[in-house]
Amino acid sequence: AQRVTQPEKLLSVFKGAPVELKCNYSYSGSPELFWYVQYSRQRLQLLLRHISRESIKGFTADLNKGETSFHLKKPFAQEEDSAMYYCALSSGRNTDKLIFGTGTRLQVFP
Amino acid sequence: KAGVTQTPRYLIKTRGQQVTLSCSPISGHRSVSWYQQTPGQGLQFLFEYFSETQRNKGNFPGRFSGRQFSNSRSEMNVSTLELGDSALYLCASSLARTSGSIYEQFFGPGTRLTVL
């Protein structure tokens, strides 16, 4: 079955601390994985996708097929990073359906 | 260009009523997907439309239905509302994927439905 698991509902860190938001997936085939972010009172928006292999707002995520993981990392958290983060998996070819994890709320304290 | 718009933004209904939500995608986007967002379940996929055809459907009861018009605008309908249908309903639009990698999904602000 296709599934995305985000084990942490809440992650609290202080400004300047490293951050790692965990995401594990279950998918038979070559997965396409994404991180979406929802800032307070804003729309859900794409943060990054694994195929682009780029850093957005200092965040990176590496697909580890052996561990079926796609953890989101940032070396130094900023207060403006406080938001809800969702890991998502593309359901397959010829569809735009995304399977989302339950989300992790990141709180960055000053 | 204008983003995805959803109307209405807020709705209050009572059990047993029915409701219709509307989504206008970004101009040029022909794929529209709907999601239900709740605190306990997160984002759950409802259905996906492309070229006025339902391309995919999530695991929701038949009370949930939708359609897409020739201008790519989409509506979803929930009949015989239940308390558990209270949620934020999100619409997302994108260039339609027919092969290759998926395009970026752009989400609307959502419709907050409260069932009393």
Coordinates of N, CA and C in Angstrom, one line a residue:
Chain A
A1 N 0.8 -1.2 0.0 CA 0.0 0.0 0.0 C 0.9 1.2 0.0
Q2 N 0.4 2.3 -0.6 CA 1.1 3.5 -0.7 C 0.8 4.3 0.6
R3 N 1.9 4.7 1.3 CA 1.7 5.4 2.6 C 2.8 6.3 2.8
V4 N 2.5 7.4 3.5 CA 3.6 8.4 4.0 C 3.4 8.5 5.5
T5 N 4.5 8.4 6.2 CA 4.5 8.4 7.7 C 5.4 9.6 8.2
Q6 N 4.8 10.4 8.9 CA 5.6 11.5 9.6 C 5.4 11.2 11.1
P7 N 6.4 10.7 11.8 CA 6.2 10.2 13.1 C 6.0 11.3 14.2
E8 N 6.5 12.5 13.9 CA 6.4 13.6 14.9 C 5.3 14.5 14.5
K9 N 4.4 14.7 15.5 CA 3.4 15.7 15.3 C 3.9 17.1 15.6
L10 N 4.9 17.2 16.5 CA 5.4 18.5 16.9 C 6.9 18.4 17.1
L11 N 7.6 19.4 16.5 CA 9.0 19.5 16.7 C 9.4 20.9 17.2
S12 N 9.9 21.0 18.3 CA 10.3 22.4 18.9 C 11.8 22.5 19.0
V13 N 12.3 23.6 18.5 CA 13.7 23.9 18.6 C 13.9 25.3 18.8
F14 N 15.2 25.7 19.2 CA 15.5 27.1 19.4 C 16.2 27.6 18.1
K15 N 16.1 28.9 17.9 CA 16.7 29.5 16.7 C 18.1 29.2 16.7
G16 N 18.6 28.8 15.4 CA 20.0 28.5 15.2 C 20.3 27.0 15.4
A17 N 19.3 26.2 15.9 CA 19.6 24.8 16.1 C 19.3 24.1 14.8
P18 N 19.9 22.9 14.6 CA 19.6 22.1 13.4 C 18.2 21.5 13.5
V19 N 17.6 21.3 12.3 CA 16.2 20.7 12.3 C 16.2 19.5 11.4
E20 N 15.5 18.5 11.8 CA 15.3 17.3 10.9 C 13.9 16.9 11.1
L21 N 13.1 17.0 10.0 CA 11.7 16.5 10.0 C 11.7 15.2 9.3
K22 N 11.2 14.2 10.0 CA 11.2 12.8 9.4 C 10.0 12.5 8.5
C23 N 10.4 11.7 7.5 CA 9.3 11.3 6.6 C 9.8 9.9 6.1
N24 N 8.9 8.9 6.2 CA 9.1 7.6 5.6 C 7.9 7.3 4.7
Y25 N 8.2 6.5 3.7 CA 7.2 6.2 2.7 C 7.1 4.7 2.4
S26 N 6.0 4.3 1.8 CA 5.8 3.0 1.3 C 5.3 3.1 -0.1
Y27 N 6.1 2.5 -1.0 CA 5.7 2.7 -2.4 C 6.5 1.6 -3.2
S28 N 5.8 0.9 -4.1 CA 6.4 -0.1 -4.9 C 6.7 0.6 -6.3
G29 N 7.9 0.9 -6.6 CA 8.3 1.6 -7.8 C 9.2 2.7 -7.5
S30 N 9.4 3.6 -8.5 CA 10.3 4.8 -8.2 C 9.4 5.9 -7.7
P31 N 9.6 6.3 -6.4 CA 8.8 7.3 -5.8 C 9.1 8.7 -6.3
E32 N 8.1 9.6 -6.3 CA 8.3 11.0 -6.4 C 7.8 11.6 -5.1
L33 N 8.7 12.3 -4.4 CA 8.4 12.8 -3.1 C 8.6 14.3 -3.0
F34 N 7.8 14.9 -2.1 CA 7.7 16.4 -2.0 C 7.6 16.7 -0.5
W35 N 8.0 18.0 -0.3 CA 7.7 18.6 1.0 C 6.8 19.8 0.7
Y36 N 5.7 19.9 1.4 CA 4.8 21.1 1.3 C 4.9 21.7 2.7
V37 N 4.7 23.1 2.7 CA 4.7 23.8 3.9 C 3.4 24.7 4.0
Q38 N 2.9 24.9 5.2 CA 1.8 25.7 5.4 C 2.1 26.7 6.5
Y39 N 2.4 27.9 6.2 CA 2.6 29.0 7.2 C 1.3 29.4 7.7
S40 N 1.3 30.0 8.9 CA 0.1 30.5 9.6 C -0.7 31.4 8.7
R41 N -2.0 31.0 8.5 CA -2.9 31.8 7.7 C -2.5 32.0 6.2
Q42 N -1.7 31.0 5.7 CA -1.3 31.0 4.3 C -1.7 29.7 3.7
R43 N -1.6 29.6 2.4 CA -2.0 28.4 1.6 C -0.9 27.4 1.7
L44 N -1.3 26.2 1.5 CA -0.3 25.1 1.4 C 0.5 25.3 0.1
Q45 N 1.8 25.2 0.2 CA 2.7 25.5 -0.9 C 3.8 24.5 -1.0
L46 N 4.3 24.3 -2.2 CA 5.4 23.4 -2.4 C 6.7 24.0 -1.8
L47 N 7.4 23.2 -1.1 CA 8.7 23.7 -0.6 C 9.8 23.1 -1.5
L48 N 9.8 21.8 -1.6 CA 10.8 21.2 -2.5 C 10.4 19.8 -2.9
R49 N 11.0 19.4 -4.0 CA 10.7 18.0 -4.5 C 12.0 17.3 -4.8
H50 N 12.0 16.0 -4.6 CA 13.3 15.3 -4.6 C 14.0 15.3 -5.9
I51 N 13.3 15.4 -7.0 CA 13.9 15.4 -8.3 C 14.7 16.6 -8.6
S52 N 14.4 17.7 -8.0 CA 15.1 19.0 -8.3 C 16.4 19.1 -7.5
R53 N 16.5 18.4 -6.4 CA 17.7 18.3 -5.6 C 18.3 19.7 -5.3
E54 N 17.4 20.6 -5.0 CA 17.9 21.9 -4.7 C 17.5 22.3 -3.2
S55 N 18.2 23.4 -2.8 CA 17.9 23.9 -1.4 C 17.0 25.0 -1.5
I56 N 15.9 25.0 -0.8 CA 14.9 26.1 -0.7 C 14.9 26.6 0.7
K57 N 15.1 27.9 0.9 CA 15.1 28.5 2.2 C 16.0 27.8 3.1
G58 N 17.1 27.2 2.6 CA 18.0 26.6 3.5 C 17.7 25.1 3.8
F59 N 16.5 24.7 3.3 CA 16.1 23.3 3.5 C 16.6 22.4 2.4
T60 N 16.9 21.2 2.8 CA 17.3 20.1 1.8 C 16.6 18.9 2.2
A61 N 16.4 18.0 1.3 CA 15.9 16.6 1.6 C 16.5 15.7 0.6
D62 N 16.9 14.6 1.1 CA 17.6 13.5 0.3 C 16.7 12.3 0.3
L63 N 16.5 11.7 -0.9 CA 15.7 10.5 -0.9 C 16.6 9.3 -0.7
N64 N 16.3 8.5 0.3 CA 17.1 7.3 0.7 C 16.2 6.1 0.4
K65 N 16.4 5.5 -0.8 CA 15.5 4.4 -1.2 C 15.7 3.2 -0.3
G66 N 16.9 3.0 0.2 CA 17.2 1.9 1.1 C 16.4 1.9 2.4
E67 N 16.3 3.1 3.0 CA 15.6 3.3 4.2 C 14.2 3.9 3.9
T68 N 13.8 4.0 2.7 CA 12.5 4.5 2.3 C 12.2 5.8 3.1
S69 N 13.1 6.7 3.1 CA 13.0 8.0 3.8 C 13.2 9.2 2.9
F70 N 12.7 10.3 3.4 CA 12.9 11.6 2.7 C 12.8 12.7 3.7
H71 N 13.8 12.7 4.6 CA 13.8 13.6 5.7 C 14.2 15.0 5.3
L72 N 13.5 16.0 5.9 CA 13.8 17.4 5.6 C 14.7 18.0 6.6
K73 N 15.8 18.6 6.2 CA 16.8 19.1 7.1 C 17.1 20.6 6.8
K74 N 17.5 21.2 7.9 CA 18.0 22.6 7.8 C 19.1 22.8 8.9
P75 N 20.2 23.2 8.6 CA 21.3 23.3 9.6 C 21.1 24.3 10.7
F76 N 20.4 25.4 10.4 CA 20.2 26.5 11.4 C 18.8 27.0 11.3
A77 N 17.9 26.6 12.2 CA 16.5 27.0 12.1 C 16.3 28.5 12.4
Q78 N 15.3 29.1 11.7 CA 15.0 30.5 11.9 C 13.5 30.6 12.4
E79 N 13.2 31.7 13.1 CA 11.8 31.8 13.6 C 10.8 31.7 12.5
E80 N 11.1 32.3 11.4 CA 10.2 32.3 10.3 C 10.0 30.9 9.6
D81 N 10.7 29.9 10.1 CA 10.5 28.5 9.6 C 9.3 27.9 10.4
S82 N 8.8 28.5 11.4 CA 7.7 27.9 12.1 C 6.5 27.8 11.2
A83 N 6.0 26.5 11.1 CA 5.0 26.2 10.1 C 4.6 24.8 10.3
M84 N 3.6 24.4 9.5 CA 3.2 23.0 9.4 C 3.9 22.4 8.1
Y85 N 4.5 21.3 8.3 CA 5.2 20.7 7.1 C 4.6 19.3 6.8
Y86 N 4.3 19.1 5.5 CA 3.8 17.9 5.1 C 4.7 17.2 4.0
C87 N 4.9 16.0 4.2 CA 5.6 15.1 3.3 C 4.6 14.5 2.4
A88 N 4.8 14.5 1.1 CA 3.8 13.9 0.1 C 4.5 13.0 -0.9
L89 N 3.7 12.1 -1.4 CA 4.2 11.1 -2.4 C 3.2 11.1 -3.6
S90 N 3.8 11.2 -4.7 CA 3.0 11.1 -5.9 C 2.5 9.7 -6.1
S91 N 1.2 9.6 -6.4 CA 0.5 8.3 -6.4 C 0.9 7.4 -7.6
G92 N 1.4 8.0 -8.7 CA 1.8 7.2 -9.8 C 1.7 7.9 -11.1
R93 N 1.9 7.2 -12.2 CA 1.9 7.9 -13.5 C 0.4 8.2 -13.9
N94 N 0.3 9.2 -14.7 CA -1.1 9.6 -15.3 C -2.0 10.0 -14.2
T95 N -1.5 10.5 -13.1 CA -2.4 11.1 -12.1 C -1.6 12.2 -11.4
D96 N -2.4 13.1 -10.8 CA -1.8 14.2 -10.0 C -2.1 14.0 -8.6
K97 N -2.6 12.9 -8.2 CA -3.0 12.6 -6.8 C -1.7 12.5 -6.0
L98 N -1.8 13.2 -4.8 CA -0.7 13.2 -3.8 C -1.2 12.5 -2.6
I99 N -0.3 11.7 -2.0 CA -0.6 11.0 -0.7 C 0.2 11.8 0.3
F100 N -0.5 12.4 1.3 CA 0.2 13.2 2.3 C 0.4 12.4 3.6
G101 N 1.4 12.8 4.3 CA 1.6 12.4 5.7 C 0.7 13.3 6.6
T102 N 0.7 13.0 7.8 CA -0.2 13.7 8.7 C 0.4 15.1 9.2
G103 N 1.6 15.3 8.8 CA 2.2 16.6 9.0 C 3.0 16.7 10.4
T104 N 3.9 17.6 10.4 CA 4.7 17.9 11.6 C 4.7 19.4 11.8
R105 N 4.3 19.8 12.9 CA 4.4 21.3 13.2 C 5.8 21.6 13.8
L106 N 6.4 22.5 13.1 CA 7.7 23.0 13.6 C 7.6 24.3 14.3
Q107 N 8.0 24.3 15.5 CA 8.1 25.6 16.3 C 9.5 26.0 16.6
V108 N 9.9 27.2 16.2 CA 11.2 27.7 16.4 C 11.1 28.8 17.4
F109 N 11.7 28.6 18.5 CA 11.7 29.6 19.6 C 12.9 30.5 19.5
P110 N 12.7 31.8 19.9 CA 13.8 32.8 19.8 C 14.9 32.5 20.8
Chain B
K1 N -0.1 35.9 -12.1 CA -1.5 35.5 -12.4 C -2.2 35.1 -11.2
A2 N -3.5 35.1 -11.3 CA -4.4 34.9 -10.1 C -4.2 33.4 -9.7
G3 N -4.2 33.2 -8.4 CA -4.1 31.9 -7.8 C -5.4 31.1 -7.9
V4 N -5.4 30.0 -7.3 CA -6.6 29.1 -7.2 C -7.6 29.8 -6.3
T5 N -8.8 29.9 -6.7 CA -9.8 30.5 -5.8 C -10.9 29.5 -5.5
Q6 N -11.4 29.6 -4.2 CA -12.4 28.7 -3.8 C -13.5 29.5 -3.2
T7 N -14.7 29.1 -3.5 CA -15.9 29.7 -2.9 C -16.9 28.7 -2.4
P8 N -17.6 29.0 -1.3 CA -17.4 30.1 -0.4 C -16.2 29.8 0.5
R9 N -15.7 30.7 1.2 CA -14.6 30.5 2.1 C -15.1 29.8 3.4
Y10 N -16.3 30.1 3.8 CA -16.8 29.5 5.1 C -18.3 29.1 4.8
L11 N -18.6 28.0 5.4 CA -20.0 27.4 5.3 C -20.4 26.8 6.7
I12 N -21.6 27.1 7.1 CA -22.2 26.4 8.2 C -23.4 25.7 7.8
K13 N -23.5 24.4 8.0 CA -24.7 23.6 7.6 C -25.1 22.8 8.8
T14 N -26.3 22.2 8.6 CA -26.7 21.3 9.6 C -26.8 19.8 9.1
R15 N -26.8 18.9 10.0 CA -26.8 17.5 9.5 C -27.9 17.2 8.6
G16 N -27.7 16.4 7.6 CA -28.7 16.1 6.6 C -28.8 17.0 5.4
Q17 N -28.2 18.2 5.5 CA -28.2 19.1 4.4 C -27.2 18.7 3.4
Q18 N -27.2 19.3 2.2 CA -26.2 19.1 1.2 C -25.5 20.4 0.9
V19 N -24.3 20.3 0.4 CA -23.5 21.5 0.1 C -22.7 21.3 -1.2
T20 N -22.5 22.5 -1.8 CA -21.7 22.5 -3.1 C -20.5 23.5 -2.9
L21 N -19.3 23.0 -3.1 CA -18.1 23.9 -3.1 C -17.6 24.1 -4.4
S22 N -17.0 25.3 -4.7 CA -16.5 25.6 -6.0 C -15.0 25.9 -6.0
C23 N -14.4 25.5 -7.1 CA -12.9 25.8 -7.2 C -12.6 26.3 -8.6
S24 N -12.0 27.4 -8.7 CA -11.5 27.9 -10.0 C -10.0 27.8 -10.1
P25 N -9.5 27.0 -11.0 CA -8.1 26.8 -11.1 C -7.3 28.0 -11.7
I26 N -6.0 27.9 -11.6 CA -5.2 28.9 -12.3 C -5.4 28.8 -13.8
S27 N -5.4 29.9 -14.5 CA -5.6 29.9 -15.9 C -4.6 29.0 -16.6
G28 N -5.1 28.1 -17.4 CA -4.3 27.1 -18.2 C -4.1 25.8 -17.5
H29 N -4.5 25.7 -16.2 CA -4.4 24.4 -15.5 C -5.7 23.6 -15.8
R30 N -5.5 22.4 -16.2 CA -6.6 21.6 -16.5 C -6.8 20.4 -15.5
S31 N -5.9 20.3 -14.6 CA -6.1 19.3 -13.6 C -6.5 19.9 -12.3
V32 N -7.6 19.4 -11.7 CA -8.0 19.8 -10.4 C -8.2 18.7 -9.4
S33 N -7.6 18.8 -8.2 CA -7.8 17.8 -7.2 C -8.4 18.4 -6.0
W34 N -9.1 17.5 -5.2 CA -9.7 18.0 -4.0 C -9.2 17.1 -2.8
Y35 N -9.0 17.8 -1.7 CA -8.5 17.2 -0.5 C -9.4 17.6 0.7
Q36 N -9.5 16.7 1.6 CA -10.2 17.1 2.9 C -9.1 17.2 4.0
Q37 N -9.1 18.3 4.7 CA -8.0 18.4 5.7 C -8.7 18.5 7.1
T38 N -8.3 17.6 8.0 CA -8.8 17.6 9.3 C -7.6 17.5 10.3
P39 N -7.8 18.0 11.5 CA -6.6 17.9 12.5 C -6.2 16.5 12.7
G40 N -7.1 15.5 12.8 CA -6.7 14.2 13.1 C -6.2 13.4 11.9
Q41 N -6.7 13.6 10.8 CA -6.4 12.8 9.6 C -5.4 13.5 8.6
G42 N -5.2 14.8 8.8 CA -4.4 15.5 7.8 C -5.1 15.7 6.5
L43 N -4.3 15.6 5.4 CA -4.9 15.8 4.1 C -5.3 14.4 3.5
Q44 N -6.6 14.3 3.2 CA -7.0 13.0 2.5 C -7.5 13.4 1.1
F45 N -7.1 12.6 0.2 CA -7.4 12.8 -1.2 C -8.9 12.4 -1.4
L46 N -9.6 13.3 -2.1 CA -11.0 13.1 -2.4 C -11.2 12.6 -3.9
F47 N -10.9 13.5 -4.8 CA -10.9 13.1 -6.2 C -10.1 14.1 -7.1
E48 N -9.9 13.6 -8.3 CA -9.1 14.4 -9.3 C -9.8 14.4 -10.6
Y49 N -9.8 15.6 -11.2 CA -10.4 15.7 -12.5 C -9.5 16.3 -13.5
F50 N -9.6 15.8 -14.8 CA -8.8 16.3 -15.9 C -9.7 16.2 -17.1
S51 N -9.8 17.2 -17.9 CA -10.7 17.3 -19.1 C -12.1 16.8 -18.8
E52 N -12.7 17.3 -17.7 CA -14.0 17.0 -17.3 C -14.3 15.5 -16.9
T53 N -13.2 14.8 -16.8 CA -13.3 13.4 -16.4 C -12.7 13.1 -15.0
Q54 N -13.4 12.3 -14.2 CA -12.8 12.0 -13.0 C -11.7 10.9 -13.2
R55 N -10.5 11.3 -12.9 CA -9.3 10.4 -13.2 C -8.9 9.5 -12.0
N56 N -9.3 10.0 -10.8 CA -9.0 9.2 -9.6 C -10.0 9.5 -8.5
K57 N -10.2 8.6 -7.6 CA -11.1 8.9 -6.5 C -10.5 8.3 -5.3
G58 N -10.7 9.0 -4.2 CA -10.2 8.6 -2.9 C -11.3 7.7 -2.2
N59 N -10.9 7.3 -1.0 CA -11.8 6.3 -0.3 C -12.8 7.1 0.6
F60 N -13.7 7.7 0.0 CA -14.8 8.4 0.6 C -16.1 7.9 0.2
P61 N -17.1 8.0 1.0 CA -18.5 7.4 0.6 C -19.1 8.2 -0.6
G62 N -20.0 7.5 -1.2 CA -20.7 8.1 -2.3 C -21.4 9.4 -2.1
R63 N -21.5 9.8 -0.9 CA -22.1 11.1 -0.6 C -21.2 12.3 -1.1
F64 N -20.0 11.9 -1.3 CA -19.1 12.9 -1.9 C -19.0 12.7 -3.4
S65 N -19.2 13.8 -4.1 CA -19.1 13.7 -5.6 C -18.6 15.0 -6.1
G66 N -18.2 15.0 -7.4 CA -17.6 16.2 -7.9 C -17.8 16.2 -9.4
R67 N -17.4 17.3 -10.0 CA -17.4 17.4 -11.5 C -16.5 18.5 -11.9
Q68 N -16.2 18.5 -13.2 CA -15.4 19.5 -13.8 C -16.1 20.0 -15.0
F69 N -16.0 21.3 -15.2 CA -16.6 21.9 -16.4 C -15.6 22.1 -17.5
S70 N -16.1 22.5 -18.7 CA -15.2 22.7 -19.8 C -14.2 23.8 -19.6
N71 N -14.4 24.7 -18.7 CA -13.4 25.8 -18.5 C -12.5 25.4 -17.3
S72 N -12.5 24.1 -17.0 CA -11.7 23.5 -15.9 C -12.1 23.8 -14.5
R73 N -13.1 24.7 -14.3 CA -13.6 24.9 -13.0 C -14.2 23.6 -12.4
S74 N -14.2 23.5 -11.1 CA -14.6 22.2 -10.6 C -15.6 22.5 -9.4
E75 N -16.5 21.6 -9.2 CA -17.3 21.7 -8.0 C -17.3 20.3 -7.3
M76 N -17.4 20.4 -6.0 CA -17.7 19.1 -5.2 C -18.9 19.3 -4.4
N77 N -19.6 18.2 -4.3 CA -20.9 18.2 -3.6 C -20.9 17.1 -2.5
V78 N -21.4 17.5 -1.4 CA -21.5 16.5 -0.3 C -23.0 16.5 0.1
S79 N -23.6 15.3 0.0 CA -25.0 15.2 0.3 C -25.2 14.6 1.7
T80 N -26.3 14.8 2.3 CA -26.7 14.2 3.6 C -25.5 14.4 4.6
L81 N -25.2 15.6 4.9 CA -24.0 16.0 5.7 C -24.1 15.3 7.1
E82 N -22.9 14.9 7.5 CA -22.7 14.3 8.8 C -21.7 15.2 9.6
L83 N -21.8 15.1 10.9 CA -20.9 15.9 11.8 C -19.4 15.7 11.4
G84 N -19.1 14.5 11.0 CA -17.7 14.2 10.7 C -17.2 14.8 9.4
D85 N -18.1 15.4 8.7 CA -17.7 16.1 7.4 C -17.2 17.5 7.6
S86 N -17.2 17.9 8.9 CA -16.6 19.2 9.2 C -15.1 19.2 8.9
A87 N -14.7 20.1 8.1 CA -13.3 20.0 7.7 C -13.0 21.2 6.8
L88 N -11.7 21.4 6.5 CA -11.3 22.3 5.5 C -11.1 21.6 4.2
Y89 N -11.8 22.0 3.2 CA -11.7 21.4 1.9 C -10.8 22.2 0.9
L90 N -9.8 21.5 0.5 CA -8.8 22.2 -0.3 C -8.9 21.7 -1.7
C91 N -8.7 22.7 -2.6 CA -8.6 22.4 -4.1 C -7.2 22.7 -4.5
A92 N -6.7 21.9 -5.4 CA -5.4 22.1 -6.0 C -5.5 22.0 -7.5
S93 N -4.8 22.9 -8.2 CA -4.7 22.8 -9.7 C -3.3 22.7 -10.2
S94 N -3.2 22.1 -11.3 CA -1.8 22.0 -11.9 C -2.0 21.8 -13.4
L95 N -0.9 21.9 -14.1 CA -0.9 21.4 -15.5 C -1.0 19.9 -15.4
A96 N -1.8 19.3 -16.2 CA -2.1 17.9 -16.1 C -1.0 17.0 -16.4
R97 N -0.8 16.0 -15.6 CA 0.3 15.1 -15.8 C -0.3 14.0 -16.7
T98 N 0.4 13.7 -17.8 CA -0.1 12.6 -18.7 C 1.1 11.6 -18.8
S99 N 2.3 12.0 -18.5 CA 3.4 11.1 -18.5 C 4.6 11.9 -17.9
G100 N 5.6 11.3 -17.5 CA 6.7 12.0 -17.0 C 6.5 12.5 -15.6
S101 N 7.2 13.5 -15.1 CA 7.1 13.9 -13.7 C 5.8 14.7 -13.5
I102 N 5.4 14.7 -12.3 CA 4.2 15.5 -11.9 C 4.6 16.9 -11.8
Y103 N 3.6 17.8 -12.2 CA 3.8 19.2 -12.1 C 3.5 19.7 -10.7
E104 N 3.9 20.9 -10.4 CA 3.6 21.5 -9.1 C 2.1 21.7 -8.9
Q105 N 1.7 21.4 -7.8 CA 0.3 21.6 -7.4 C 0.1 22.9 -6.7
F106 N -0.8 23.7 -7.1 CA -1.1 25.0 -6.4 C -2.4 24.9 -5.7
F107 N -2.3 25.2 -4.4 CA -3.5 25.0 -3.6 C -4.3 26.3 -3.4
G108 N -5.6 26.2 -3.2 CA -6.4 27.3 -2.9 C -6.5 27.5 -1.4
P109 N -7.2 28.5 -0.9 CA -7.2 28.8 0.5 C -8.1 27.9 1.3
G110 N -9.0 27.2 0.6 CA -9.9 26.2 1.2 C -11.2 26.8 1.5
T111 N -12.2 25.9 1.7 CA -13.5 26.2 2.2 C -13.6 25.5 3.6
R112 N -13.9 26.3 4.6 CA -14.1 25.7 5.9 C -15.6 25.4 6.1
L113 N -15.9 24.1 6.2 CA -17.2 23.6 6.3 C -17.4 23.2 7.8
T114 N -18.4 23.7 8.4 CA -18.8 23.3 9.7 C -20.2 22.7 9.7
V115 N -20.4 21.5 10.2 CA -21.7 20.8 10.2 C -22.1 20.7 11.6
L116 N -23.3 21.3 11.9 CA -23.8 21.3 13.2 C -25.0 20.3 13.4

